[in-house]
Amino acid sequence: MSLLVKICGLSTRETLDVALEAGADMVGFVFFPPSPRHLSLEAARKLGSRAEGRAVKVALTVDADDATLENIVETLRPDILQLHGKETTARLRDIKQKLALPLMKALPVETAADLAALPRYAGVADRILFDARAPKDATRPGGLGAPFDWHVLENLDLALPYMVSGGLNAGNVAEAVRVTRAGGVDVSSGVERTPGVKDPELIRAFIRAARATDPSSPLPAYGERSTAQRAGG
């Protein structure tokens, strides 16, 4: 199966179009006010309509309440929810029951001890995202441009699909995939000029580098991706 590539924190028509044309499998939209990538519902509606049927739409939230999640789902019509806060497994079950959408749970990683919670979440989530643990004084849990020690995942035995994030860029994505054997990669700050401002050329470079990690998955021509990739499979 080809590596899945997710470009997260998209906030403009131009950069969304670049990500789609360059062959991103997943496009992420952030709904978290402290983030420089936070979207209003109206902006999300417009961007979501452009991505419809072209990539898997991911809505990223952080400890959002039911009303917020319902508004996001109604507006964006995401294919999957990314829960990036301190949501418990009970909260995941509750969300899945109410919204009937696949869930991707982000787990902060710094040392092997951080994997202790993995079995619990793997029993509920549909996909796991391993991200670098944020510093204690950080105002948001992700998108900080810092990698974690990928060797923590080196011998991971997990049947559930998983992705890696945190400090990825075109220069290190190949090594991250080699060490972690992840089925997908997720980038945000690594394709930005400044926090929250995506760079089209960095997006293209990242997707090229990610595709090059898998000889069976050459860089597609703009707009050409496999059916499996479009489905997020």
mmCIF file of C-alpha atoms in Angstrom:
data_model
loop_
_atom_site.group_PDB
_atom_site.id
_atom_site.type_symbol
_atom_site.label_atom_id
_atom_site.label_comp_id
_atom_site.label_asym_id
_atom_site.label_seq_id
_atom_site.Cartn_x
_atom_site.Cartn_y
_atom_site.Cartn_z
ATOM 1 C CA MET A 1 0.000 0.000 0.000
ATOM 2 C CA SER A 2 1.308 3.422 -0.947
ATOM 3 C CA LEU A 3 2.355 5.923 1.662
ATOM 4 C CA LEU A 4 -0.400 8.364 2.610
ATOM 5 C CA VAL A 5 0.577 12.025 2.583
ATOM 6 C CA LYS A 6 -1.378 14.569 4.628
ATOM 7 C CA ILE A 7 -0.905 18.317 4.367
ATOM 8 C CA CYS A 8 -2.418 19.867 7.482
ATOM 9 C CA GLY A 9 -3.363 23.397 8.447
ATOM 10 C CA LEU A 10 -4.398 24.526 4.982
ATOM 11 C CA SER A 11 -6.166 27.863 5.063
ATOM 12 C CA THR A 12 -6.140 29.399 1.589
ATOM 13 C CA ARG A 13 -7.537 28.435 -1.785
ATOM 14 C CA GLU A 14 -4.116 28.725 -3.414
ATOM 15 C CA THR A 15 -2.282 26.376 -1.054
ATOM 16 C CA LEU A 16 -5.156 23.902 -0.953
ATOM 17 C CA ASP A 17 -5.127 23.732 -4.743
ATOM 18 C CA VAL A 18 -1.357 23.193 -4.734
ATOM 19 C CA ALA A 19 -1.679 20.339 -2.235
ATOM 20 C CA LEU A 20 -4.452 18.712 -4.262
ATOM 21 C CA GLU A 21 -2.689 19.129 -7.596
ATOM 22 C CA ALA A 22 0.581 17.785 -6.161
ATOM 23 C CA GLY A 23 -1.212 14.633 -5.035
ATOM 24 C CA ALA A 24 -1.895 14.953 -1.308
ATOM 25 C CA ASP A 25 -4.022 12.057 -0.092
ATOM 26 C CA MET A 26 -5.363 13.939 2.926
ATOM 27 C CA VAL A 27 -5.915 17.639 3.536
ATOM 28 C CA GLY A 28 -6.273 18.886 7.099
ATOM 29 C CA PHE A 29 -8.264 21.836 8.388
ATOM 30 C CA VAL A 30 -7.648 23.167 11.898
ATOM 31 C CA PHE A 31 -10.428 24.256 14.244
ATOM 32 C CA PHE A 32 -8.569 25.490 17.309
ATOM 33 C CA PRO A 33 -8.450 29.257 18.015
ATOM 34 C CA PRO A 34 -4.945 29.346 19.610
ATOM 35 C CA SER A 35 -3.479 27.950 16.387
ATOM 36 C CA PRO A 36 -2.277 30.288 13.617
ATOM 37 C CA ARG A 37 -3.949 27.825 11.244
ATOM 38 C CA HIS A 38 -7.418 28.104 12.807
ATOM 39 C CA LEU A 39 -10.278 28.350 10.311
ATOM 40 C CA SER A 40 -13.664 29.968 10.608
ATOM 41 C CA LEU A 41 -16.603 27.812 9.637
ATOM 42 C CA GLU A 42 -17.281 29.949 6.573
ATOM 43 C CA ALA A 43 -13.693 29.593 5.347
ATOM 44 C CA ALA A 44 -13.866 25.853 5.989
ATOM 45 C CA ARG A 45 -17.064 25.575 3.967
ATOM 46 C CA LYS A 46 -15.439 27.146 0.916
ATOM 47 C CA LEU A 47 -12.225 25.146 1.156
ATOM 48 C CA GLY A 48 -14.053 21.915 1.879
ATOM 49 C CA SER A 49 -16.129 22.236 -1.267
ATOM 50 C CA ARG A 50 -12.929 22.532 -3.348
ATOM 51 C CA ALA A 51 -11.458 19.391 -1.781
ATOM 52 C CA GLU A 52 -14.631 17.305 -2.097
ATOM 53 C CA GLY A 53 -13.897 14.053 -3.903
ATOM 54 C CA ARG A 54 -10.263 14.985 -4.507
ATOM 55 C CA ALA A 55 -8.699 14.086 -1.149
ATOM 56 C CA VAL A 56 -9.696 12.859 2.284
ATOM 57 C CA LYS A 57 -10.868 15.860 4.320
ATOM 58 C CA VAL A 58 -9.624 15.852 7.915
ATOM 59 C CA ALA A 59 -11.015 18.132 10.623
ATOM 60 C CA LEU A 60 -8.531 18.707 13.447
ATOM 61 C CA THR A 61 -9.938 19.637 16.841
ATOM 62 C CA VAL A 62 -8.572 19.871 20.379
ATOM 63 C CA ASP A 63 -10.869 18.797 23.223
ATOM 64 C CA ALA A 64 -13.856 20.225 21.332
ATOM 65 C CA ASP A 65 -17.333 19.988 22.827
ATOM 66 C CA ASP A 66 -20.303 18.366 21.101
ATOM 67 C CA ALA A 67 -21.734 21.599 19.701
ATOM 68 C CA THR A 68 -18.399 22.594 18.153
ATOM 69 C CA LEU A 69 -17.921 19.180 16.583
ATOM 70 C CA GLU A 70 -21.453 19.141 15.202
ATOM 71 C CA ASN A 71 -20.979 22.571 13.600
ATOM 72 C CA ILE A 72 -17.692 21.488 12.030
ATOM 73 C CA VAL A 73 -19.176 18.277 10.660
ATOM 74 C CA GLU A 74 -22.206 20.066 9.249
ATOM 75 C CA THR A 75 -20.068 22.735 7.605
ATOM 76 C CA LEU A 76 -16.971 20.895 6.358
ATOM 77 C CA ARG A 77 -18.450 17.414 5.886
ATOM 78 C CA PRO A 78 -15.098 15.840 6.834
ATOM 79 C CA ASP A 79 -14.206 12.244 6.045
ATOM 80 C CA ILE A 80 -12.372 11.797 9.333
ATOM 81 C CA LEU A 81 -12.003 13.658 12.630
ATOM 82 C CA GLN A 82 -8.522 14.184 14.078
ATOM 83 C CA LEU A 83 -8.646 14.503 17.858
ATOM 84 C CA HIS A 84 -5.497 16.249 18.981
ATOM 85 C CA GLY A 85 -6.224 16.997 22.631
ATOM 86 C CA LYS A 86 -6.485 14.995 25.841
ATOM 87 C CA GLU A 87 -9.617 13.142 24.773
ATOM 88 C CA THR A 88 -10.131 9.893 26.692
ATOM 89 C CA THR A 89 -11.127 6.599 25.130
ATOM 90 C CA ALA A 90 -14.598 7.117 26.590
ATOM 91 C CA ARG A 91 -14.790 10.475 24.817
ATOM 92 C CA LEU A 92 -13.756 8.831 21.547
ATOM 93 C CA ARG A 93 -16.523 6.268 21.877
ATOM 94 C CA ASP A 94 -19.024 9.019 22.600
ATOM 95 C CA ILE A 95 -17.961 11.049 19.570
ATOM 96 C CA LYS A 96 -18.016 8.042 17.284
ATOM 97 C CA GLN A 97 -21.498 7.083 18.455
ATOM 98 C CA LYS A 98 -22.873 10.609 17.992
ATOM 99 C CA LEU A 99 -21.194 11.557 14.723
ATOM 100 C CA ALA A 100 -20.612 8.192 13.027
ATOM 101 C CA LEU A 101 -17.274 9.265 11.562
ATOM 102 C CA PRO A 102 -13.846 7.596 11.575
ATOM 103 C CA LEU A 103 -11.503 8.962 14.238
ATOM 104 C CA MET A 104 -7.774 9.594 14.130
ATOM 105 C CA LYS A 105 -6.321 10.052 17.613
ATOM 106 C CA ALA A 106 -3.099 11.972 18.007
ATOM 107 C CA LEU A 107 -0.761 10.630 20.688
ATOM 108 C CA PRO A 108 2.096 12.827 21.936
ATOM 109 C CA VAL A 109 5.426 10.998 21.978
ATOM 110 C CA GLU A 110 8.704 11.767 23.672
ATOM 111 C CA THR A 111 9.846 8.424 25.134
ATOM 112 C CA ALA A 112 8.757 4.804 24.928
ATOM 113 C CA ALA A 113 6.741 5.319 28.113
ATOM 114 C CA ASP A 114 4.338 7.478 26.116
ATOM 115 C CA LEU A 115 3.170 4.385 24.244
ATOM 116 C CA ALA A 116 1.530 2.941 27.366
ATOM 117 C CA ALA A 117 -1.835 4.442 26.401
ATOM 118 C CA LEU A 118 -1.644 3.093 22.849
ATOM 119 C CA PRO A 119 -3.537 -0.200 23.365
ATOM 120 C CA ARG A 120 -6.515 1.628 24.865
ATOM 121 C CA TYR A 121 -6.782 4.110 22.029
ATOM 122 C CA ALA A 122 -6.099 1.482 19.372
ATOM 123 C CA GLY A 123 -9.225 -0.306 20.541
ATOM 124 C CA VAL A 124 -11.406 2.693 19.699
ATOM 125 C CA ALA A 125 -9.695 4.895 17.091
ATOM 126 C CA ASP A 126 -9.563 4.047 13.392
ATOM 127 C CA ARG A 127 -6.091 5.509 12.942
ATOM 128 C CA ILE A 128 -3.292 6.724 15.229
ATOM 129 C CA LEU A 129 -1.138 9.790 14.650
ATOM 130 C CA PHE A 130 2.129 9.886 16.567
ATOM 131 C CA ASP A 131 3.187 13.499 17.118
ATOM 132 C CA ALA A 132 5.978 15.141 19.097
ATOM 133 C CA ARG A 133 5.034 15.919 22.679
ATOM 134 C CA ALA A 134 4.664 19.677 23.112
ATOM 135 C CA PRO A 135 6.682 21.525 25.770
ATOM 136 C CA LYS A 136 4.846 22.144 29.029
ATOM 137 C CA ASP A 137 4.520 25.855 28.317
ATOM 138 C CA ALA A 138 3.153 25.392 24.778
ATOM 139 C CA THR A 139 -0.202 26.951 23.936
ATOM 140 C CA ARG A 140 -1.140 24.219 21.497
ATOM 141 C CA PRO A 141 -0.431 20.466 21.290
ATOM 142 C CA GLY A 142 0.924 20.257 17.745
ATOM 143 C CA GLY A 143 2.171 22.148 14.713
ATOM 144 C CA LEU A 144 5.268 23.288 16.584
ATOM 145 C CA GLY A 145 7.881 22.090 14.127
ATOM 146 C CA ALA A 146 9.674 19.754 16.527
ATOM 147 C CA PRO A 147 10.357 16.077 15.739
ATOM 148 C CA PHE A 148 10.443 13.264 18.261
ATOM 149 C CA ASP A 149 12.847 10.335 18.451
ATOM 150 C CA TRP A 150 11.437 8.109 15.704
ATOM 151 C CA HIS A 151 13.322 5.120 17.115
ATOM 152 C CA VAL A 152 10.661 4.985 19.847
ATOM 153 C CA LEU A 153 8.422 3.453 17.151
ATOM 154 C CA GLU A 154 11.115 1.313 15.540
ATOM 155 C CA ASN A 155 9.783 -2.040 16.764
ATOM 156 C CA LEU A 156 6.138 -1.059 16.984
ATOM 157 C CA ASP A 157 3.693 -3.894 16.344
ATOM 158 C CA LEU A 158 0.377 -2.199 15.618
ATOM 159 C CA ALA A 159 -2.322 -3.603 13.365
ATOM 160 C CA LEU A 160 -4.107 -0.252 13.245
ATOM 161 C CA PRO A 161 -3.009 2.177 10.503
ATOM 162 C CA TYR A 162 -0.737 4.892 11.853
ATOM 163 C CA MET A 163 0.945 8.075 10.716
ATOM 164 C CA VAL A 164 3.815 10.175 12.021
ATOM 165 C CA SER A 165 3.990 13.929 12.444
ATOM 166 C CA GLY A 166 6.088 16.524 14.215
ATOM 167 C CA GLY A 167 8.942 18.428 12.618
ATOM 168 C CA LEU A 168 8.723 16.665 9.263
ATOM 169 C CA ASN A 169 9.981 18.339 6.116
ATOM 170 C CA ALA A 170 11.211 17.365 2.669
ATOM 171 C CA GLY A 171 14.694 16.745 4.037
ATOM 172 C CA ASN A 172 13.824 14.249 6.774
ATOM 173 C CA VAL A 173 10.578 12.548 5.731
ATOM 174 C CA ALA A 174 12.383 9.616 4.101
ATOM 175 C CA GLU A 175 14.276 8.837 7.304
ATOM 176 C CA ALA A 176 11.103 9.129 9.379
ATOM 177 C CA VAL A 177 9.349 6.577 7.184
ATOM 178 C CA ARG A 178 12.350 4.255 7.127
ATOM 179 C CA VAL A 179 12.650 4.170 10.917
ATOM 180 C CA THR A 180 8.976 4.092 11.875
ATOM 181 C CA ARG A 181 7.570 2.082 8.953
ATOM 182 C CA ALA A 182 4.557 4.366 9.179
ATOM 183 C CA GLY A 183 1.861 4.089 6.555
ATOM 184 C CA GLY A 184 1.441 7.839 6.393
ATOM 185 C CA VAL A 185 3.096 11.178 7.097
ATOM 186 C CA ASP A 186 1.522 14.431 8.257
ATOM 187 C CA VAL A 187 3.137 17.843 7.788
ATOM 188 C CA SER A 188 2.133 21.376 8.707
ATOM 189 C CA SER A 189 4.892 23.740 9.872
ATOM 190 C CA GLY A 190 7.426 21.934 7.655
ATOM 191 C CA VAL A 191 5.767 23.400 4.567
ATOM 192 C CA GLU A 192 5.357 26.947 5.888
ATOM 193 C CA ARG A 193 7.192 30.238 5.323
ATOM 194 C CA THR A 194 5.998 31.567 8.672
ATOM 195 C CA PRO A 195 3.601 30.034 11.231
ATOM 196 C CA GLY A 196 0.277 29.484 9.516
ATOM 197 C CA VAL A 197 1.449 30.592 6.064
ATOM 198 C CA LYS A 198 1.964 27.661 3.710
ATOM 199 C CA ASP A 199 4.555 27.808 0.932
ATOM 200 C CA PRO A 200 3.473 26.224 -2.387
ATOM 201 C CA GLU A 201 6.979 25.133 -3.332
ATOM 202 C CA LEU A 202 7.575 23.544 0.077
ATOM 203 C CA ILE A 203 4.291 21.638 -0.267
ATOM 204 C CA ARG A 204 5.333 20.300 -3.655
ATOM 205 C CA ALA A 205 8.816 19.415 -2.400
ATOM 206 C CA PHE A 206 7.452 17.559 0.612
ATOM 207 C CA ILE A 207 5.050 15.472 -1.453
ATOM 208 C CA ARG A 208 7.819 14.672 -3.948
ATOM 209 C CA ALA A 209 10.143 13.586 -1.146
ATOM 210 C CA ALA A 210 7.446 11.501 0.537
ATOM 211 C CA ARG A 211 6.569 9.728 -2.712
ATOM 212 C CA ALA A 212 10.244 8.988 -3.317
ATOM 213 C CA THR A 213 10.364 6.881 -0.127
ATOM 214 C CA ASP A 214 8.232 4.240 -1.857
ATOM 215 C CA PRO A 215 9.561 3.030 -5.247
ATOM 216 C CA SER A 216 6.159 1.501 -6.024
ATOM 217 C CA SER A 217 4.519 4.910 -5.620
ATOM 218 C CA PRO A 218 6.173 7.396 -7.996
ATOM 219 C CA LEU A 219 5.235 11.051 -7.821
ATOM 220 C CA PRO A 220 1.894 11.327 -9.641
ATOM 221 C CA ALA A 221 1.208 13.859 -12.320
ATOM 222 C CA TYR A 222 -0.783 16.776 -11.008
ATOM 223 C CA GLY A 223 -4.312 15.673 -10.193
ATOM 224 C CA GLU A 224 -3.625 11.962 -10.823
ATOM 225 C CA ARG A 225 -3.893 9.704 -7.799
ATOM 226 C CA SER A 226 -5.053 6.157 -7.323
ATOM 227 C CA THR A 227 -8.531 5.265 -6.199
ATOM 228 C CA ALA A 228 -7.077 3.771 -3.021
ATOM 229 C CA GLN A 229 -5.304 7.013 -2.207
ATOM 230 C CA ARG A 230 -8.438 9.075 -2.753
ATOM 231 C CA ALA A 231 -10.280 6.799 -0.358
ATOM 232 C CA GLY A 232 -7.547 7.167 2.238
ATOM 233 C CA GLY A 233 -6.797 3.449 2.040
#
